[in-house]
Amino acid sequence: MQNKLKKILLWAFIAYPLSWLVQKVLKVPIFETYHSFLQTFYQFFYLWWDWIVIALLTYLISKNIAEVKYEAMELVRRNRLLNELERWAETPYVPPIMVYYLLNPPQAVSGDFRKVIDNRFYQIVVSFFRDRVYINAQIQRKLPMDRPHLWKVIGPKDLLITLAALSVSFLWFSFVSLDSLEKWVYGWERFTIPGVIYFALYSSMKIQGYLEMRYKKMDQVIKQHFGQEEPEFFWREFFPDKEKGKTIIAAWEAEREKRQRYTNMLQGNVFISEVIQNYSNPALAPYPFPSQEIPIWTDSMEQYYGEKLQEWSNEDKKITTNTRSKHSNVIDISKRRKQTF
């Protein structure tokens, strides 16, 4: 926008003496026409300069306002992943959202080409998986912990910023409007219109971003992909000798190749080789596994998982039996009364 404006002003300046020269040589009244046009434009600008400035400022500060929504979505997506990892940490299962991301590498929320190749969310997902997959951890829970509310996932700092932006725009607009609507047209308050619009759009984009990342939408995607909202996948199922582990590696290879190819295109490499030799993008995810070799304790881990599941199954049966026993000892007063009378 700024470059285009500079070019327009430059050509307008050059056209003035050029039109005079053409008129002198060719006897065409082009200079008079151009001079008359400049006078008309000057009169228009003199009368409406304030609204031209207001409109221009509004456009400049709000043209990329959609990025605010995308940044909010990225924030919630990252925090939500961390919370899901914590929820499932003491279970023998991989968090379903992590499984989904590993099999379907997540892309940048924004459509900006630079942000697409620089986005590090998939890198974070793979790094967490790589750091955990070969750890023979003790199992403490059968089921994951309860989910925190979405506002906790968003974080108080971001919520306060959004609330502050919304409050500033609403309160200032209300204050001026209740005093006199004419101030928005003739008073100095009209020069605050770009700020009011920006803060209103900013808070609106933030709220839209939060709503886009609701648990309900995440559960719908997981259920559509795996058949249930919280499927239970053992860590062992994702070792590199298993089909799911091989799928993770294939997805990682495809994402790495695509990301580097886009990086080369952005850097101006017109010729893109079919085989990429140099992977230089710092946002690329590491190899999903610390090693191709399966840990020596794998068999004992599977045995431990089996024993733990059997233990939980026995506990569930015991609880069910006790519950039925308690119900069987309860006297149905209604039936007894019918027998008595």
CSV table of C-alpha atoms in Angstrom, one decimal:
chain,number,residue,atom,x,y,z
A,1,MET,CA,0.0,0.0,0.0
A,2,GLN,CA,2.7,2.5,0.9
A,3,ASN,CA,4.8,1.6,-2.2
A,4,LYS,CA,1.8,2.1,-4.4
A,5,LEU,CA,1.0,5.5,-2.8
A,6,LYS,CA,4.6,6.6,-3.3
A,7,LYS,CA,4.5,5.6,-7.0
A,8,ILE,CA,1.2,7.5,-7.5
A,9,LEU,CA,2.6,10.7,-6.0
A,10,LEU,CA,5.8,10.3,-8.0
A,11,TRP,CA,4.0,9.9,-11.3
A,12,ALA,CA,1.7,12.8,-10.4
A,13,PHE,CA,4.7,15.0,-9.8
A,14,ILE,CA,6.4,13.9,-13.1
A,15,ALA,CA,3.2,14.3,-15.1
A,16,TYR,CA,2.9,18.1,-14.4
A,17,PRO,CA,6.0,19.3,-16.3
A,18,LEU,CA,5.6,16.5,-18.8
A,19,SER,CA,2.0,17.5,-19.7
A,20,TRP,CA,3.2,21.1,-20.1
A,21,LEU,CA,6.0,20.0,-22.5
A,22,VAL,CA,3.5,17.9,-24.5
A,23,GLN,CA,1.1,20.8,-24.8
A,24,LYS,CA,3.9,23.1,-26.0
A,25,VAL,CA,5.2,20.7,-28.6
A,26,LEU,CA,1.9,19.1,-29.9
A,27,LYS,CA,-0.4,22.0,-29.2
A,28,VAL,CA,-2.7,19.6,-27.3
A,29,PRO,CA,-4.4,21.2,-24.2
A,30,ILE,CA,-3.4,18.3,-22.0
A,31,PHE,CA,-1.6,20.5,-19.4
A,32,GLU,CA,-4.7,22.7,-18.9
A,33,THR,CA,-6.8,19.5,-18.4
A,34,TYR,CA,-4.4,18.1,-15.9
A,35,HIS,CA,-4.1,21.4,-14.1
A,36,SER,CA,-7.9,21.6,-13.8
A,37,PHE,CA,-7.9,18.1,-12.5
A,38,LEU,CA,-5.4,18.9,-9.8
A,39,GLN,CA,-7.4,22.0,-8.8
A,40,THR,CA,-10.5,19.9,-8.4
A,41,PHE,CA,-8.7,17.3,-6.4
A,42,TYR,CA,-7.2,20.0,-4.1
A,43,GLN,CA,-10.6,21.5,-3.5
A,44,PHE,CA,-12.0,18.0,-2.7
A,45,PHE,CA,-9.1,17.2,-0.4
A,46,TYR,CA,-9.4,20.6,1.4
A,47,LEU,CA,-13.1,20.0,2.1
A,48,TRP,CA,-12.7,16.3,3.2
A,49,TRP,CA,-9.1,16.0,4.3
A,50,ASP,CA,-10.2,14.9,7.8
A,51,TRP,CA,-12.3,12.0,6.6
A,52,ILE,CA,-9.7,11.0,4.1
A,53,VAL,CA,-7.1,10.8,6.9
A,54,ILE,CA,-9.6,8.9,9.2
A,55,ALA,CA,-10.4,6.4,6.4
A,56,LEU,CA,-6.7,5.9,5.5
A,57,LEU,CA,-5.7,5.4,9.1
A,58,THR,CA,-8.6,2.9,9.7
A,59,TYR,CA,-7.5,0.9,6.7
A,60,LEU,CA,-3.8,0.9,7.6
A,61,ILE,CA,-4.3,-0.3,11.2
A,62,SER,CA,-7.0,-2.8,10.4
A,63,LYS,CA,-6.0,-4.4,7.1
A,64,ASN,CA,-4.4,-7.3,8.8
A,65,ILE,CA,-6.9,-7.7,11.6
A,66,ALA,CA,-7.7,-11.3,10.7
A,67,GLU,CA,-4.2,-12.2,11.9
A,68,VAL,CA,-5.3,-11.4,15.4
A,69,LYS,CA,-7.9,-14.3,15.1
A,70,TYR,CA,-5.2,-16.6,13.8
A,71,GLU,CA,-2.8,-15.8,16.6
A,72,ALA,CA,-5.5,-16.4,19.2
A,73,MET,CA,-6.2,-19.8,17.6
A,74,GLU,CA,-2.5,-20.7,17.6
A,75,LEU,CA,-2.3,-19.7,21.3
A,76,VAL,CA,-5.3,-21.9,22.3
A,77,ARG,CA,-4.1,-24.8,20.1
A,78,ARG,CA,-0.7,-24.8,21.8
A,79,ASN,CA,-2.1,-24.4,25.3
A,80,ARG,CA,-4.7,-27.1,24.7
A,81,LEU,CA,-2.1,-29.5,23.5
A,82,LEU,CA,-0.1,-29.0,26.7
A,83,ASN,CA,-3.2,-29.5,28.8
A,84,GLU,CA,-4.1,-32.7,27.0
A,85,LEU,CA,-0.6,-34.0,27.6
A,86,GLU,CA,-0.9,-33.3,31.3
A,87,ARG,CA,-4.4,-35.0,31.4
A,88,TRP,CA,-3.1,-38.2,29.9
A,89,ALA,CA,0.3,-38.2,31.5
A,90,GLU,CA,-0.4,-40.9,34.1
A,91,THR,CA,-2.3,-43.2,31.9
A,92,PRO,CA,-0.9,-45.8,29.5
A,93,TYR,CA,-2.4,-44.0,26.5
A,94,VAL,CA,-1.2,-41.4,24.0
A,95,PRO,CA,-3.4,-38.3,24.1
A,96,PRO,CA,-5.9,-38.6,21.2
A,97,ILE,CA,-5.2,-35.1,20.0
A,98,MET,CA,-1.5,-35.9,19.8
A,99,VAL,CA,-2.3,-39.0,17.7
A,100,TYR,CA,-4.4,-37.0,15.4
A,101,TYR,CA,-1.7,-34.4,14.9
A,102,LEU,CA,1.0,-37.0,14.3
A,103,LEU,CA,-1.0,-38.8,11.7
A,104,ASN,CA,-2.3,-35.5,10.1
A,105,PRO,CA,0.5,-32.9,10.5
A,106,PRO,CA,-1.1,-29.6,11.6
A,107,GLN,CA,-0.6,-26.6,9.4
A,108,ALA,CA,-0.5,-22.9,10.3
A,109,VAL,CA,-3.9,-21.4,11.0
A,110,SER,CA,-3.0,-18.3,9.0
A,111,GLY,CA,-2.9,-18.5,5.2
A,112,ASP,CA,0.2,-16.2,5.1
A,113,PHE,CA,2.8,-18.1,3.1
A,114,ARG,CA,5.7,-17.1,5.4
A,115,LYS,CA,3.7,-18.2,8.5
A,116,VAL,CA,2.9,-21.5,6.8
A,117,ILE,CA,6.6,-22.4,6.5
A,118,ASP,CA,7.7,-20.9,9.8
A,119,ASN,CA,4.9,-22.4,12.0
A,120,ARG,CA,6.4,-24.5,14.7
A,121,PHE,CA,3.3,-26.2,16.2
A,122,TYR,CA,4.0,-29.5,14.4
A,123,GLN,CA,7.6,-29.3,15.6
A,124,ILE,CA,6.3,-29.0,19.2
A,125,VAL,CA,4.0,-32.0,18.7
A,126,VAL,CA,6.7,-34.2,17.4
A,127,SER,CA,9.2,-33.1,20.0
A,128,PHE,CA,6.8,-34.0,22.9
A,129,PHE,CA,6.1,-37.4,21.3
A,130,ARG,CA,9.8,-38.1,20.7
A,131,ASP,CA,10.6,-37.2,24.3
A,132,ARG,CA,7.9,-39.5,25.8
A,133,VAL,CA,7.6,-42.5,23.4
A,134,TYR,CA,10.5,-44.6,24.7
A,135,ILE,CA,9.9,-43.9,28.4
A,136,ASN,CA,8.8,-46.9,30.4
A,137,ALA,CA,6.6,-44.9,32.8
A,138,GLN,CA,4.6,-46.2,35.7
A,139,ILE,CA,0.8,-46.1,35.3
A,140,GLN,CA,-1.1,-44.3,37.9
A,141,ARG,CA,-4.5,-43.8,36.3
A,142,LYS,CA,-6.9,-45.7,34.1
A,143,LEU,CA,-8.7,-42.6,32.9
A,144,PRO,CA,-7.4,-39.1,32.1
A,145,MET,CA,-7.9,-36.2,34.4
A,146,ASP,CA,-10.9,-33.9,33.9
A,147,ARG,CA,-10.5,-31.2,31.3
A,148,PRO,CA,-10.0,-27.6,32.5
A,149,HIS,CA,-12.4,-25.0,31.3
A,150,LEU,CA,-11.6,-23.3,28.0
A,151,TRP,CA,-10.9,-20.0,29.8
A,152,LYS,CA,-8.1,-21.6,31.7
A,153,VAL,CA,-6.7,-23.0,28.5
A,154,ILE,CA,-6.8,-19.5,27.0
A,155,GLY,CA,-5.1,-18.0,30.0
A,156,PRO,CA,-6.0,-15.0,32.1
A,157,LYS,CA,-3.5,-12.7,30.5
A,158,ASP,CA,-4.9,-13.1,27.0
A,159,LEU,CA,-8.5,-12.9,28.3
A,160,LEU,CA,-7.7,-9.6,30.1
A,161,ILE,CA,-6.2,-8.1,27.0
A,162,THR,CA,-9.3,-9.0,25.0
A,163,LEU,CA,-11.6,-7.7,27.7
A,164,ALA,CA,-9.7,-4.4,27.9
A,165,ALA,CA,-9.8,-3.9,24.1
A,166,LEU,CA,-13.6,-4.5,24.1
A,167,SER,CA,-14.2,-2.3,27.1
A,168,VAL,CA,-12.2,0.6,25.7
A,169,SER,CA,-14.0,0.6,22.4
A,170,PHE,CA,-17.5,0.1,23.9
A,171,LEU,CA,-17.1,2.6,26.8
A,172,TRP,CA,-15.6,5.4,24.6
A,173,PHE,CA,-18.2,4.9,21.9
A,174,SER,CA,-21.0,5.0,24.4
A,175,PHE,CA,-19.6,8.0,26.3
A,176,VAL,CA,-19.3,10.1,23.1
A,177,SER,CA,-22.6,8.9,21.6
A,178,LEU,CA,-24.6,9.6,24.8
A,179,ASP,CA,-23.1,13.1,25.0
A,180,SER,CA,-23.7,14.1,21.4
A,181,LEU,CA,-23.7,12.1,18.1
A,182,GLU,CA,-22.6,15.2,16.3
A,183,LYS,CA,-19.2,15.0,17.9
A,184,TRP,CA,-18.5,11.9,15.7
A,185,VAL,CA,-18.9,14.2,12.7
A,186,TYR,CA,-17.6,17.6,13.7
A,187,GLY,CA,-15.7,17.2,17.0
A,188,TRP,CA,-12.1,16.2,17.6
A,189,GLU,CA,-13.6,12.8,18.7
A,190,ARG,CA,-14.0,11.8,15.1
A,191,PHE,CA,-10.2,11.3,14.9
A,192,THR,CA,-10.6,8.5,17.5
A,193,ILE,CA,-12.8,6.5,15.1
A,194,PRO,CA,-9.8,4.4,13.7
A,195,GLY,CA,-8.9,3.4,17.3
A,196,VAL,CA,-12.5,2.6,18.2
A,197,ILE,CA,-12.9,0.4,15.1
A,198,TYR,CA,-9.6,-1.3,15.6
A,199,PHE,CA,-10.2,-2.2,19.3
A,200,ALA,CA,-13.7,-3.4,18.4
A,201,LEU,CA,-12.4,-5.6,15.5
A,202,TYR,CA,-9.5,-6.8,17.7
A,203,SER,CA,-11.7,-8.1,20.5
A,204,SER,CA,-14.1,-9.5,17.9
A,205,MET,CA,-11.3,-11.4,16.2
A,206,LYS,CA,-10.0,-12.7,19.5
A,207,ILE,CA,-13.5,-14.0,20.6
A,208,GLN,CA,-13.9,-15.7,17.2
A,209,GLY,CA,-10.6,-17.4,17.6
A,210,TYR,CA,-11.5,-18.7,21.0
A,211,LEU,CA,-14.8,-20.1,19.8
A,212,GLU,CA,-13.2,-21.8,16.8
A,213,MET,CA,-11.0,-23.7,19.3
A,214,ARG,CA,-13.8,-25.0,21.5
A,215,TYR,CA,-13.5,-28.6,22.9
A,216,LYS,CA,-16.7,-29.5,21.0
A,217,LYS,CA,-15.1,-28.9,17.6
A,218,MET,CA,-12.0,-30.9,18.6
A,219,ASP,CA,-14.1,-33.8,19.8
A,220,GLN,CA,-16.1,-33.8,16.6
A,221,VAL,CA,-12.8,-34.1,14.6
A,222,ILE,CA,-11.4,-36.8,16.8
A,223,LYS,CA,-14.7,-38.8,16.7
A,224,GLN,CA,-15.0,-38.5,12.9
A,225,HIS,CA,-11.4,-39.7,12.5
A,226,PHE,CA,-11.2,-42.5,15.2
A,227,GLY,CA,-14.9,-43.3,15.8
A,228,GLN,CA,-15.0,-42.0,19.4
A,229,GLU,CA,-14.1,-38.8,21.2
A,230,GLU,CA,-11.4,-40.2,23.5
A,231,PRO,CA,-10.0,-43.4,21.9
A,232,GLU,CA,-7.4,-45.3,23.9
A,233,PHE,CA,-4.1,-45.9,22.1
A,234,PHE,CA,-1.2,-47.6,23.9
A,235,TRP,CA,2.3,-46.0,23.4
A,236,ARG,CA,3.5,-49.4,22.2
A,237,GLU,CA,1.2,-49.1,19.2
A,238,PHE,CA,3.3,-46.2,17.9
A,239,PHE,CA,6.7,-47.7,18.0
A,240,PRO,CA,8.5,-47.7,14.6
A,241,ASP,CA,8.0,-51.5,14.1
A,242,LYS,CA,4.2,-51.0,14.3
A,243,GLU,CA,1.9,-49.8,11.5
A,244,LYS,CA,0.9,-46.6,13.3
A,245,GLY,CA,4.5,-45.9,13.9
A,246,LYS,CA,5.4,-46.3,10.3
A,247,THR,CA,2.5,-44.0,9.4
A,248,ILE,CA,3.8,-41.4,11.7
A,249,ILE,CA,7.2,-41.6,10.0
A,250,ALA,CA,5.6,-41.4,6.5
A,251,ALA,CA,3.6,-38.3,7.6
A,252,TRP,CA,6.7,-36.7,9.0
A,253,GLU,CA,8.7,-37.3,5.8
A,254,ALA,CA,5.9,-35.8,3.6
A,255,GLU,CA,5.5,-32.7,5.8
A,256,ARG,CA,9.3,-32.1,6.0
A,257,GLU,CA,9.7,-32.4,2.2
A,258,LYS,CA,6.7,-30.0,1.6
A,259,ARG,CA,7.8,-27.5,4.2
A,260,GLN,CA,11.4,-27.3,2.8
A,261,ARG,CA,10.1,-27.1,-0.8
A,262,TYR,CA,7.9,-24.1,0.2
A,263,THR,CA,11.0,-22.6,1.9
A,264,ASN,CA,13.0,-22.9,-1.2
A,265,MET,CA,10.3,-21.3,-3.3
A,266,LEU,CA,10.1,-18.4,-0.9
A,267,GLN,CA,13.8,-17.9,-1.1
A,268,GLY,CA,13.6,-17.5,-4.8
A,269,ASN,CA,14.8,-20.9,-6.0
A,270,VAL,CA,12.9,-21.3,-9.2
A,271,PHE,CA,14.3,-24.7,-10.0
A,272,ILE,CA,13.0,-27.2,-7.4
A,273,SER,CA,14.7,-30.5,-7.4
A,274,GLU,CA,12.6,-33.7,-7.0
A,275,VAL,CA,15.0,-34.9,-4.3
A,276,ILE,CA,15.8,-32.3,-1.6
A,277,GLN,CA,19.3,-32.6,-0.3
A,278,ASN,CA,19.5,-29.7,2.2
A,279,TYR,CA,16.8,-29.3,4.8
A,280,SER,CA,17.5,-25.8,6.2
A,281,ASN,CA,14.2,-24.6,7.6
A,282,PRO,CA,14.6,-24.2,11.4
A,283,ALA,CA,10.9,-24.9,11.9
A,284,LEU,CA,11.2,-28.5,10.6
A,285,ALA,CA,10.2,-31.2,13.1
A,286,PRO,CA,12.8,-33.6,14.4
A,287,TYR,CA,12.7,-37.3,13.6
A,288,PRO,CA,9.8,-38.7,15.6
A,289,PHE,CA,11.8,-41.4,17.4
A,290,PRO,CA,15.0,-41.1,19.4
A,291,SER,CA,16.2,-44.3,17.7
A,292,GLN,CA,15.0,-46.9,15.2
A,293,GLU,CA,16.0,-49.6,17.7
A,294,ILE,CA,13.2,-50.8,19.9
A,295,PRO,CA,14.0,-50.6,23.6
A,296,ILE,CA,14.9,-53.9,25.3
A,297,TRP,CA,12.2,-53.5,27.9
A,298,THR,CA,9.4,-53.5,25.4
A,299,ASP,CA,8.2,-57.0,26.2
A,300,SER,CA,8.1,-56.3,29.9
A,301,MET,CA,6.2,-53.1,29.3
A,302,GLU,CA,3.5,-54.9,27.3
A,303,GLN,CA,3.3,-57.5,30.1
A,304,TYR,CA,3.0,-54.7,32.7
A,305,TYR,CA,0.2,-53.0,30.7
A,306,GLY,CA,-1.7,-56.4,30.5
A,307,GLU,CA,-1.4,-56.9,34.3
A,308,LYS,CA,-2.5,-53.4,35.1
A,309,LEU,CA,-5.5,-53.6,32.8
A,310,GLN,CA,-6.4,-57.0,34.4
A,311,GLU,CA,-6.1,-55.4,37.8
A,312,TRP,CA,-8.4,-52.5,36.8
A,313,SER,CA,-10.9,-55.0,35.3
A,314,ASN,CA,-11.0,-57.0,38.5
A,315,GLU,CA,-11.6,-53.8,40.5
A,316,ASP,CA,-14.4,-52.8,38.2
A,317,LYS,CA,-16.1,-56.2,38.6
A,318,LYS,CA,-15.7,-56.0,42.4
A,319,ILE,CA,-17.3,-52.6,42.5
A,320,THR,CA,-20.2,-53.8,40.3
A,321,THR,CA,-20.7,-56.9,42.5
A,322,ASN,CA,-20.8,-54.7,45.7
A,323,THR,CA,-23.2,-52.3,44.1
A,324,ARG,CA,-25.6,-55.1,43.1
A,325,SER,CA,-25.3,-56.6,46.6
A,326,LYS,CA,-26.3,-53.3,48.2
A,327,HIS,CA,-29.3,-53.0,45.9
A,328,SER,CA,-30.4,-56.5,46.7
A,329,ASN,CA,-30.6,-55.7,50.4
A,330,VAL,CA,-32.9,-52.7,49.9
A,331,ILE,CA,-36.5,-53.5,50.8
A,332,ASP,CA,-39.1,-52.2,48.3
A,333,ILE,CA,-41.6,-50.5,50.6
A,334,SER,CA,-44.2,-50.2,47.9
A,335,LYS,CA,-44.3,-54.0,47.3
A,336,ARG,CA,-44.4,-54.7,51.0
A,337,ARG,CA,-47.4,-52.4,51.5
A,338,LYS,CA,-49.2,-54.1,48.7
A,339,GLN,CA,-48.6,-57.5,50.3
A,340,THR,CA,-49.7,-56.3,53.8
A,341,PHE,CA,-52.9,-54.7,52.6
